[in-house]
Each structure stands twice: as structure tokens, then as C-alpha cells.
Tab-separated table of C-alpha atoms in Angstrom:
chain	number	residue	atom	x	y	z
A	2	MET	CA	106.339	-44.070	11.692
A	3	TYR	CA	108.510	-41.097	3.853
A	4	ARG	CA	111.690	-34.256	1.296
A	5	LYS	CA	112.692	-20.477	1.287
A	6	LYS	CA	113.641	-17.811	0.952
A	7	VAL	CA	114.716	-16.781	4.392
A	8	ILE	CA	112.398	-14.319	6.094
A	9	SER	CA	114.631	-12.451	8.481
A	10	ALA	CA	112.565	-9.417	9.361
A	11	ILE	CA	109.518	-9.571	11.591
A	12	ALA	CA	107.502	-7.442	9.219
A	13	ALA	CA	108.249	-9.767	6.319
A	14	ALA	CA	107.246	-12.792	8.368
A	15	ALA	CA	103.967	-11.165	9.290
A	16	THR	CA	103.285	-10.501	5.630
A	17	LEU	CA	103.993	-14.130	4.791
A	18	GLY	CA	101.622	-15.236	7.531
A	19	MET	CA	98.815	-13.179	6.014
A	20	LEU	CA	99.511	-14.490	2.523
A	21	VAL	CA	99.460	-18.063	3.755
A	22	ALA	CA	96.241	-17.434	5.601
A	23	GLY	CA	94.696	-16.160	2.390
A	24	CYS	CA	95.796	-19.274	0.496
A	25	ALA	CA	94.198	-21.424	3.168
A	26	ASN	CA	90.963	-19.397	3.048
A	27	GLN	CA	91.403	-18.662	6.754
A	28	THR	CA	91.895	-14.951	7.238
A	29	ALA	CA	92.524	-13.632	10.724
A	30	PRO	CA	89.530	-11.787	12.140
A	31	SER	CA	89.701	-8.032	12.505
A	32	GLY	CA	91.468	-7.038	15.693
A	33	THR	CA	93.395	-10.310	16.041
A	34	GLU	CA	96.794	-9.622	17.579
A	35	THR	CA	99.709	-11.469	15.997
A	36	THR	CA	102.673	-12.717	17.953
A	37	GLY	CA	105.500	-10.358	18.657
A	38	GLY	CA	108.139	-12.867	17.542
A	39	GLY	CA	108.383	-14.857	14.367
A	40	GLY	CA	110.491	-14.988	11.271
A	41	ARG	CA	112.742	-17.680	9.928
A	42	ILE	CA	116.204	-18.581	11.099
A	43	ASN	CA	118.468	-19.517	8.206
A	44	ILE	CA	119.676	-23.021	9.059
A	45	PRO	CA	121.248	-24.528	5.926
A	46	ALA	CA	120.164	-27.945	4.728
A	47	ILE	CA	122.714	-30.743	4.647
A	48	SER	CA	123.402	-32.841	1.560
A	49	LYS	CA	125.079	-35.967	2.929
A	50	VAL	CA	125.401	-38.175	5.992
A	51	ASP	CA	128.198	-40.490	7.010
A	52	VAL	CA	127.488	-44.204	6.684
A	53	PRO	CA	129.619	-46.757	8.560
A	54	ALA	CA	132.016	-48.479	6.164
A	55	GLY	CA	131.236	-51.896	7.613
A	56	ALA	CA	127.453	-51.575	7.799
A	57	VAL	CA	125.646	-54.923	7.685
A	58	LEU	CA	123.444	-55.189	4.599
A	59	PRO	CA	120.481	-57.506	3.930
A	60	ALA	CA	122.236	-59.476	1.173
A	61	GLY	CA	124.835	-60.851	3.568
A	62	ASP	CA	127.304	-63.211	1.915
A	63	GLY	CA	124.680	-64.854	-0.275
A	64	LYS	CA	125.154	-68.257	1.351
A	65	GLY	CA	122.077	-68.271	3.615
A	66	THR	CA	119.885	-71.349	3.766
A	67	CYS	CA	116.544	-71.676	5.518
A	68	PRO	CA	113.202	-73.484	5.253
A	69	SER	CA	110.818	-72.042	2.687
A	70	THR	CA	108.331	-71.271	5.475
A	71	THR	CA	110.675	-68.883	7.332
A	72	THR	CA	108.684	-65.694	7.831
A	73	LEU	CA	109.168	-62.175	9.163
A	74	ALA	CA	106.216	-59.896	9.831
A	75	TYR	CA	105.372	-56.226	10.018
A	76	ALA	CA	102.750	-55.155	12.539
A	77	GLY	CA	101.500	-51.583	12.375
A	78	ALA	CA	99.455	-49.027	10.514
A	79	GLU	CA	98.733	-49.586	6.850
A	80	THR	CA	95.510	-47.607	7.039
A	81	GLY	CA	94.204	-44.978	9.429
A	82	PRO	CA	94.888	-41.264	9.977
A	83	ASN	CA	98.651	-41.657	10.429
A	84	ALA	CA	99.151	-44.583	8.057
A	85	GLN	CA	101.955	-43.015	6.052
A	86	LEU	CA	104.407	-43.446	8.924
A	87	GLY	CA	103.693	-47.176	8.876
A	88	ILE	CA	103.889	-47.350	5.089
A	89	ASN	CA	107.333	-45.755	5.211
A	90	ILE	CA	108.455	-48.513	7.544
A	91	PHE	CA	107.066	-51.559	5.752
A	92	ASN	CA	108.476	-50.317	2.460
A	93	GLY	CA	111.892	-50.265	4.134
A	94	ILE	CA	111.332	-53.795	5.432
A	95	GLN	CA	110.177	-54.984	2.023
A	96	LEU	CA	113.296	-53.549	0.379
A	97	ALA	CA	115.548	-55.368	2.857
A	98	ILE	CA	113.763	-58.679	2.311
A	99	ASN	CA	113.828	-58.272	-1.468
A	100	GLN	CA	117.568	-57.602	-1.428
A	101	HIS	CA	118.152	-60.549	0.890
A	102	ASN	CA	116.123	-62.980	-1.200
A	103	THR	CA	117.737	-61.892	-4.465
A	104	ALA	CA	121.192	-62.562	-3.020
A	105	ASN	CA	120.305	-65.773	-1.158
A	106	PRO	CA	118.529	-68.293	-3.400
A	107	GLY	CA	118.780	-70.883	-0.642
A	108	CYS	CA	116.901	-68.733	1.859
A	109	GLN	CA	113.711	-67.134	0.576
A	110	VAL	CA	112.282	-65.333	3.601
A	111	GLN	CA	108.529	-64.702	3.481
A	112	PHE	CA	107.009	-61.385	4.554
A	113	LYS	CA	103.566	-60.839	6.045
A	114	LYS	CA	101.957	-57.492	6.918
A	115	PHE	CA	99.322	-57.036	9.628
A	116	ASP	CA	97.369	-53.766	9.781
A	117	THR	CA	96.707	-52.284	13.228
A	118	GLU	CA	95.518	-48.880	11.929
A	119	GLY	CA	97.908	-47.458	14.534
A	120	ASP	CA	95.160	-47.895	17.121
A	121	PRO	CA	95.999	-49.459	20.518
A	122	ASN	CA	92.452	-50.795	20.789
A	123	LYS	CA	92.703	-52.573	17.433
A	124	ALA	CA	96.320	-53.724	17.612
A	125	THR	CA	95.804	-56.663	19.984
A	126	GLY	CA	93.869	-58.669	17.390
A	127	PRO	CA	96.505	-58.600	14.635
A	128	VAL	CA	99.305	-59.213	17.134
A	129	THR	CA	97.461	-62.191	18.606
A	130	GLN	CA	97.205	-63.555	15.069
A	131	ILE	CA	100.928	-62.998	14.488
A	132	VAL	CA	102.074	-64.873	17.580
A	133	SER	CA	99.752	-67.789	16.720
A	134	GLU	CA	101.503	-68.366	13.369
A	135	SER	CA	104.508	-70.526	14.210
A	136	ASP	CA	106.324	-69.752	10.947
A	137	ILE	CA	106.709	-66.106	12.017
A	138	ILE	CA	109.970	-65.937	13.964
A	139	GLY	CA	110.573	-62.176	14.085
A	140	VAL	CA	108.613	-58.930	13.775
A	141	VAL	CA	109.409	-55.338	12.862
A	142	GLY	CA	106.912	-53.075	14.652
A	143	LEU	CA	104.862	-51.671	16.123
A	144	PRO	CA	105.366	-48.091	14.930
A	145	PHE	CA	103.433	-46.218	17.628
A	146	SER	CA	103.926	-46.125	21.378
A	147	GLY	CA	100.299	-46.686	22.362
A	148	GLU	CA	99.908	-49.856	20.311
A	149	SER	CA	103.332	-51.054	21.459
A	150	LYS	CA	102.231	-50.672	25.073
A	151	ALA	CA	98.993	-52.534	24.380
A	152	THR	CA	100.681	-55.534	22.738
A	153	GLY	CA	104.041	-55.984	24.461
A	154	ASN	CA	102.772	-58.681	26.805
A	155	ILE	CA	101.384	-60.710	23.904
A	156	PHE	CA	104.802	-60.893	22.258
A	157	GLU	CA	106.438	-61.603	25.604
A	158	GLN	CA	104.184	-64.554	26.370
A	159	LYS	CA	105.105	-66.241	23.080
A	160	GLY	CA	108.819	-65.345	23.128
A	161	LEU	CA	108.584	-63.516	19.777
A	162	VAL	CA	111.228	-60.864	19.183
A	163	HIS	CA	110.008	-57.530	17.840
A	164	ILE	CA	112.001	-54.419	16.959
A	165	THR	CA	110.176	-51.099	16.811
A	166	PRO	CA	111.629	-48.634	14.307
A	167	SER	CA	109.723	-45.664	15.731
A	168	ALA	CA	107.911	-46.064	19.086
A	169	THR	CA	109.659	-43.645	21.436
A	170	ASN	CA	107.815	-43.470	24.767
A	171	PRO	CA	110.528	-44.114	27.413
A	172	SER	CA	108.247	-46.284	29.558
A	173	LEU	CA	108.102	-49.056	26.958
A	174	THR	CA	111.412	-50.516	28.120
A	175	LYS	CA	110.392	-50.405	31.770
A	176	ASN	CA	107.808	-53.190	31.582
A	177	GLY	CA	110.216	-56.075	32.104
A	178	TRP	CA	109.736	-57.335	28.544
A	179	THR	CA	112.590	-59.410	27.134
A	180	THR	CA	111.305	-59.478	23.536
A	181	PHE	CA	111.014	-55.708	22.902
A	182	PHE	CA	113.836	-53.744	21.248
A	183	ARG	CA	113.923	-50.111	20.153
A	184	ALA	CA	115.829	-49.173	16.982
A	185	LEU	CA	116.175	-45.481	17.840
A	186	GLY	CA	116.517	-43.070	20.722
A	187	ASN	CA	113.518	-42.613	22.996
A	188	ASP	CA	111.803	-39.386	24.034
A	189	ALA	CA	114.118	-38.957	26.998
A	190	VAL	CA	116.706	-38.311	24.278
A	191	GLN	CA	114.562	-36.423	21.784
A	192	GLY	CA	112.866	-34.099	24.302
A	193	PRO	CA	116.020	-32.396	25.603
A	194	ALA	CA	117.479	-32.248	22.076
A	195	ALA	CA	114.280	-30.600	20.840
A	196	ALA	CA	114.347	-28.066	23.677
A	197	LYS	CA	117.954	-27.162	22.884
A	198	PHE	CA	117.100	-26.847	19.202
A	199	LEU	CA	114.231	-24.492	20.004
A	200	THR	CA	116.142	-22.180	22.298
A	201	ASP	CA	119.568	-22.286	20.628
A	202	LYS	CA	119.143	-22.869	16.896
A	203	LEU	CA	115.724	-21.231	16.512
A	204	GLN	CA	116.421	-18.621	19.209
A	205	ALA	CA	112.944	-19.085	20.646
A	206	LYS	CA	112.211	-16.931	23.697
A	207	LYS	CA	108.604	-17.886	24.346
A	208	VAL	CA	107.657	-21.481	23.551
A	209	TYR	CA	104.105	-22.727	23.873
A	210	LEU	CA	103.950	-26.528	24.106
A	211	VAL	CA	100.911	-28.482	22.950
A	212	GLN	CA	100.620	-32.260	23.260
A	213	ASP	CA	98.028	-34.768	22.124
A	214	ASP	CA	96.489	-37.519	24.250
A	215	SER	CA	98.563	-40.433	22.872
A	216	ASP	CA	101.211	-42.251	24.890
A	217	TYR	CA	103.703	-40.835	22.417
A	218	GLY	CA	102.541	-37.236	22.769
A	219	ILE	CA	102.338	-37.423	26.547
A	220	GLY	CA	105.828	-38.908	26.890
A	221	LEU	CA	107.445	-36.460	24.483
A	222	GLY	CA	105.573	-33.475	25.882
A	223	THR	CA	106.771	-34.350	29.383
A	224	THR	CA	110.452	-34.660	28.491
A	225	THR	CA	110.464	-31.580	26.251
A	226	SER	CA	108.680	-29.312	28.737
A	227	ALA	CA	111.049	-30.356	31.510
A	228	ALA	CA	114.034	-29.405	29.347
A	229	LEU	CA	112.561	-26.080	28.183
A	230	GLY	CA	112.362	-24.660	31.692
A	231	SER	CA	111.597	-20.933	31.795
A	232	ALA	CA	111.461	-20.689	27.984
A	233	MET	CA	108.051	-22.395	28.078
A	234	VAL	CA	105.324	-19.771	28.522
A	235	GLY	CA	102.388	-22.149	28.483
A	236	SER	CA	101.072	-25.576	27.602
A	237	ASP	CA	97.820	-27.190	26.548
A	238	LYS	CA	96.421	-30.502	25.323
A	239	VAL	CA	94.447	-31.636	22.304
A	240	VAL	CA	92.778	-34.966	21.574
A	241	THR	CA	93.033	-37.512	18.797
A	242	GLY	CA	90.658	-36.636	15.979
A	243	GLN	CA	90.301	-32.983	17.014
A	244	LYS	CA	89.415	-30.629	14.141
A	245	ASP	CA	88.933	-27.217	15.790
A	246	PHE	CA	91.958	-25.748	17.561
A	247	SER	CA	90.647	-22.218	18.156
A	248	ALA	CA	90.679	-22.469	21.959
A	249	VAL	CA	94.322	-23.473	22.228
A	250	ILE	CA	95.283	-20.976	19.507
A	251	SER	CA	93.726	-18.170	21.555
A	252	LYS	CA	95.906	-19.162	24.498
A	253	ILE	CA	99.005	-19.194	22.288
A	254	MET	CA	98.243	-15.733	20.910
A	255	ASN	CA	97.510	-14.334	24.365
A	256	ALA	CA	100.839	-15.697	25.626
A	257	LYS	CA	102.589	-13.909	22.713
A	258	ALA	CA	104.538	-17.083	21.972
A	259	ASP	CA	107.113	-16.892	19.200
A	260	THR	CA	107.310	-20.688	18.764
A	261	VAL	CA	104.891	-23.590	19.136
A	262	TYR	CA	106.155	-27.102	19.832
A	263	TYR	CA	103.566	-29.770	19.071
A	264	ALA	CA	104.030	-33.258	20.565
A	265	GLY	CA	101.784	-35.535	18.540
A	266	TYR	CA	101.067	-36.841	15.044
A	267	TYR	CA	100.514	-35.146	11.699
A	268	ALA	CA	96.793	-35.982	11.494
A	269	GLU	CA	96.093	-33.303	14.106
A	270	GLY	CA	99.328	-31.338	13.689
A	271	ALA	CA	98.539	-30.308	10.100
A	272	PRO	CA	95.132	-28.679	10.700
A	273	PHE	CA	96.460	-27.181	13.931
A	274	ASP	CA	99.304	-25.425	12.113
A	275	GLN	CA	97.008	-24.347	9.276
A	276	GLN	CA	94.533	-22.784	11.708
A	277	LEU	CA	97.340	-21.246	13.750
A	278	VAL	CA	98.774	-19.421	10.737
A	279	GLY	CA	95.271	-18.481	9.656
A	280	LYS	CA	94.807	-16.668	12.963
A	281	GLY	CA	97.903	-14.539	12.353
A	282	PHE	CA	100.645	-16.531	14.077
A	283	THR	CA	103.996	-15.576	12.509
A	284	GLY	CA	106.380	-17.706	14.531
A	285	SER	CA	107.777	-21.184	14.033
A	286	PHE	CA	105.833	-24.423	14.343
A	287	VAL	CA	108.018	-27.321	15.479
A	288	GLY	CA	106.898	-30.931	15.514
A	289	PRO	CA	108.591	-34.254	16.299
A	290	ASP	CA	108.928	-37.440	14.253
A	291	GLY	CA	105.183	-38.100	14.436
A	292	VAL	CA	104.579	-34.900	12.454
A	293	LYS	CA	107.579	-35.165	10.119
A	294	ASP	CA	105.978	-36.527	6.998
A	295	ASP	CA	105.057	-35.223	3.561
A	296	GLN	CA	101.423	-35.793	4.525
A	297	PHE	CA	101.820	-32.925	6.996
A	298	ILE	CA	102.754	-30.576	4.153
A	299	LYS	CA	99.989	-31.923	1.954
A	300	GLN	CA	97.362	-31.424	4.640
A	301	ALA	CA	98.630	-28.133	6.093
A	302	GLY	CA	99.216	-26.538	2.700
A	303	ASP	CA	101.178	-23.308	2.500
A	304	ALA	CA	100.952	-22.897	6.265
A	305	SER	CA	103.595	-25.626	6.614
A	306	SER	CA	106.308	-23.224	5.423
A	307	ASN	CA	106.771	-22.135	9.056
A	308	SER	CA	107.653	-25.650	10.186
A	309	TYR	CA	110.648	-27.512	11.584
A	310	PHE	CA	110.898	-31.048	12.911
A	311	THR	CA	112.977	-33.058	15.362
A	312	CYS	CA	113.520	-36.784	14.894
A	313	PRO	CA	115.823	-39.498	16.257
A	314	CYS	CA	115.943	-40.749	12.669
A	315	ILE	CA	118.596	-40.411	10.005
A	316	PRO	CA	117.669	-38.853	6.631
A	317	GLY	CA	117.685	-41.993	4.494
A	318	GLU	CA	117.255	-39.951	1.333
A	319	LEU	CA	120.867	-38.797	1.761
A	320	ILE	CA	122.245	-42.343	1.446
A	321	PRO	CA	122.411	-42.746	-2.358
A	322	SER	CA	122.377	-46.553	-2.505
A	323	PHE	CA	119.385	-46.764	-0.190
A	324	GLU	CA	117.537	-43.837	-1.749
A	325	SER	CA	117.750	-45.132	-5.288
A	326	GLU	CA	116.631	-48.670	-4.452
A	327	TYR	CA	113.835	-47.473	-2.183
A	328	LYS	CA	112.549	-45.161	-4.895
A	329	LYS	CA	112.443	-48.032	-7.382
A	330	LEU	CA	110.367	-50.044	-4.937
A	331	ALA	CA	108.000	-47.392	-3.607
A	332	ASN	CA	108.040	-44.777	-6.380
A	333	ALA	CA	108.711	-42.248	-3.621
A	334	GLU	CA	111.586	-40.876	-1.604
A	335	PRO	CA	112.368	-42.636	1.685
A	336	GLY	CA	110.152	-41.301	4.448
A	337	THR	CA	110.458	-40.969	8.196
A	338	TYR	CA	111.718	-44.286	9.590
A	339	SER	CA	112.058	-46.012	6.217
A	340	ILE	CA	115.716	-46.690	6.896
A	341	GLU	CA	115.100	-47.719	10.495
A	342	GLY	CA	112.614	-50.298	9.201
A	343	TYR	CA	115.230	-51.456	6.714
A	344	ASP	CA	117.926	-51.756	9.374
A	345	ALA	CA	115.643	-53.556	11.846
A	346	ALA	CA	114.754	-56.111	9.190
A	347	THR	CA	118.446	-56.505	8.369
A	348	VAL	CA	119.216	-57.406	11.993
A	349	LEU	CA	116.659	-60.223	11.821
A	350	LEU	CA	117.708	-61.378	8.342
A	351	SER	CA	121.355	-61.583	9.364
A	352	GLY	CA	120.366	-63.843	12.243
A	353	ILE	CA	118.386	-66.109	9.933
A	354	ASP	CA	121.412	-66.384	7.643
A	355	LYS	CA	123.478	-67.446	10.658
A	356	GLY	CA	121.086	-70.306	11.338
A	357	LYS	CA	119.024	-68.574	14.029
A	358	GLN	CA	115.734	-69.872	12.689
A	359	SER	CA	113.607	-70.475	15.746
A	360	ARG	CA	111.953	-67.804	17.869
A	361	ALA	CA	114.255	-68.530	20.792
A	362	ASP	CA	117.412	-68.486	18.683
A	363	LEU	CA	116.497	-65.289	16.838
A	364	LEU	CA	115.652	-63.578	20.134
A	365	SER	CA	119.060	-64.554	21.512
A	366	TRP	CA	120.677	-63.252	18.324
A	367	VAL	CA	119.118	-59.800	18.770
A	368	LYS	CA	120.003	-59.673	22.459
A	369	SER	CA	123.690	-60.139	21.635
A	370	TYR	CA	123.737	-58.148	18.385
A	371	ASP	CA	126.606	-55.666	18.021
A	372	ALA	CA	127.072	-54.225	14.524
A	373	ASP	CA	126.573	-51.156	12.358
A	374	GLY	CA	123.522	-50.644	10.186
A	375	LEU	CA	123.102	-47.920	7.602
A	376	SER	CA	121.505	-45.563	10.111
A	377	LYS	CA	123.404	-46.236	13.348
A	378	HIS	CA	125.175	-48.805	15.525
A	379	TYR	CA	122.864	-51.487	16.876
A	380	LYS	CA	123.635	-52.867	20.296
A	381	TRP	CA	120.952	-53.122	22.958
A	382	ASP	CA	121.117	-53.092	26.728
A	383	ALA	CA	119.166	-55.536	28.873
A	384	THR	CA	115.986	-53.433	28.608
A	385	GLY	CA	116.019	-53.173	24.809
A	386	GLU	CA	117.409	-49.633	24.554
A	387	LEU	CA	120.216	-48.541	22.254
A	388	ALA	CA	123.096	-46.406	23.363
A	389	THR	CA	122.149	-42.741	22.881
A	390	PRO	CA	121.806	-42.117	19.138
A	391	ASP	CA	121.718	-38.866	17.202
A	392	VAL	CA	118.679	-36.623	16.922
A	393	TYR	CA	118.316	-34.777	13.613
A	394	GLY	CA	116.612	-31.530	12.737
A	395	TYR	CA	114.555	-30.922	9.590
A	396	LYS	CA	112.798	-27.956	8.006
A	397	VAL	CA	110.260	-27.277	5.287
A	398	GLU	CA	111.891	-25.679	2.262
A	399	ASN	CA	110.130	-25.094	-1.039
A	400	GLY	CA	107.383	-27.495	-0.066
A	401	LYS	CA	109.762	-30.314	0.895
A	402	ILE	CA	111.139	-31.652	4.154
A	403	VAL	CA	114.923	-31.321	4.143
A	404	PRO	CA	117.454	-32.289	6.831
A	405	ILE	CA	119.524	-29.666	8.630
A	406	GLY	CA	121.830	-32.015	10.542
A	407	VAL	CA	122.342	-33.379	14.026
A	408	ILE	CA	120.748	-31.247	16.733
A	409	GLY	CA	121.562	-33.324	19.765
A	410	LYS	CA	122.301	-36.728	21.229
């Protein structure tokens, strides 16, 4: 699970909405009523983040030794409608392994990638293949909550540790699994932070919440709606693969919402926002980590200029050492969860360097891990959850996603 002039007057925002609609070749029909709210709140971007001085790095001390067959794996989307979120992650993993292997000639860790397409129905096959390969002793993945739910028992049965850099449905750590670890805050953290961001920072008075049919969207929609309380004026659902959002847009316009919060992924979020603006909506569109990707801007076009994002992920592009090395590898800026993938791989690599080179030993290593990474402190409770980490806000500015700082914990 891969970045304005501020429009302060309602009239100016309405004008922008019409211009964007024209660019998207989706003009609002005659008689369409626009929302009463809208406009942009000027929340400045941030230019740096604090990194722990003692953060563990993949290179370690350079003295690692291990068999040449020692292998880590990535399981998750490489193709499919939301593939970029997975690509961000495995590029982060690849960077960590490259840095480790360069510094440790006596321990050349192999890396295998297994494509799930982000689909719960397709993920069981690749994961079954992973657990059958005895050389694979640790996994980073799976990125999405639905595929994580579908495969957790497979990992558990084979005692294979896996760290997800991005799956956030709270129920994933309530299955009794001992091999599942989450490298970020879950939606019980992000939902309330998002609600506070909407009502405080964005000054939203009427929020319309829309969620998709994924485990991720359902979990996040539930926690966010509960925290919004009376500020939520309506809610609706969409389905994976949906192309026409006119019915839900009509409900949003009729409710005179000034802000839409979309709990889902960018594959549906982008056309939804584009059609929403095309119908005359002049308010803010806010999406979570599943929407926060440059592919959202690419697919939504100019309509994306009304967008903000919430994410329990740190802006890796603001860590110069990580940003520069990632860019050399991927020829792109770090994306959503690139640094979480990097940190998760580092946890496993550090265990290998300490001689934890069986599945059982590496699992024990992660269970007792207690150290800083570049993005946060990593120490898990008995269920595989971290202590409450930060949630960051982001906005679209000049066609790029830029961070605006911590919005909640």
C-alpha cells in the first residue's frame, strides 16, 4: 500500500469547480445545485520530519553471516487496479535488502516477490507457495486487509512470520494469530484522527462518508463514522470496480455536504472524485492511505486539487538519506508505505544478522523486538499491534501530494 493557491472564498471555489469540470469534460447539468460549503483551508506543508538518532538500518554492523539460501519474500499486489501501493512497498523492501547485502558480504539475503493482485480470492495461492518454500524464513506483506484476512491462517499453520506495512483493519489482530505483525497504526487509530482532522483542521460542518466493500473500507468507514458523530450528514456504499457514481453523488448534493470522506482505494476513489467535481461539488474530498497515491492524481486529473489524505504513514520523501537512495532504485519518489516496507524488512534483516535464521527463531526475534526504525518505534504487543503511532495529513498542491504534519495519534 509512492508528492495552490489557496481558495478562501466560496465563490472562488465554485469557479474552480466549474473550471475543473470543464477540463474533465464533465460539465454539471443545467439546474444542478452545488454545495453550500467548499473552499480550501490553508494548511501549510511541512518540509522535514524527525528521525530517531539510533534508528536501526539494514546494513547493520557489516558482520552478518548466513547461508546463501536465506530468503525473505514479499507477498502482495504487483499488478491489479491498486498495484502501485504494493509496488511502493516492495521497492522499499528491495532497497533495504540491497543495502544489507552491500554491507554484509557474508550474508547475501535472497528476495522473492509473489503477486496477489491485491485480491483476497487470488492471494491464497501465492501464499501457499511461499510457505511451502523452506528457504523463505520471513515475509513482508500482505498490503491489503482483505488478502491479509484470507491468508493469515496459512502463515500461522507453517509458523512463518509476516509483517504487514499497510493492512489496517483492526480485526486482523483478533484472530489469535501468532505470526502476524502490523507495522503501523490500525483503523481504530486512523478513523478518530481522520474525524478530528475533518472537523477541526478542515472545519467541515457537513461530512458525507462513503465506503467501499473491502475489509479495509468497511473497517475504516466504521471507525471514522463513529468518531464524526453529528458532523456526519449521511453515508453510502460503493463496490469494487464501480465506474458510475451518479447515485451516491446525488445523495451528497442533496445533503448539501461540504466535505466527502471516502474510505476505500484509489481505483474507485479517483473516478468518484472526478465525477463529484464534474457535478458541481465545491467542497473537500478526503481519502485515507488507500487513496493517497500519485495514481489518484493521475486518474482523477484536475479534480484532485480538492483532495486531502489521512495516513498512519510517515512521509518518507522528507528523510533525505532514504529519499535519495529510493529514487536511485525506483526512479521515483518514495510512495505511500515505501518506508514502512523498508523498516519491516530491516526488522527481519537485523534478526538474520543476529543468527535468527530459522522460521521459529526469526518469529521469536520479531515478538521481542524493541528498537527504532526510520519511521517509528517498533515494539509489538502479544496480538501483533504497535503502540499507538502517529497519523499524518497530506494535501494535493500543484499536482503533487505533500505532507502537512501529524494530525492525530
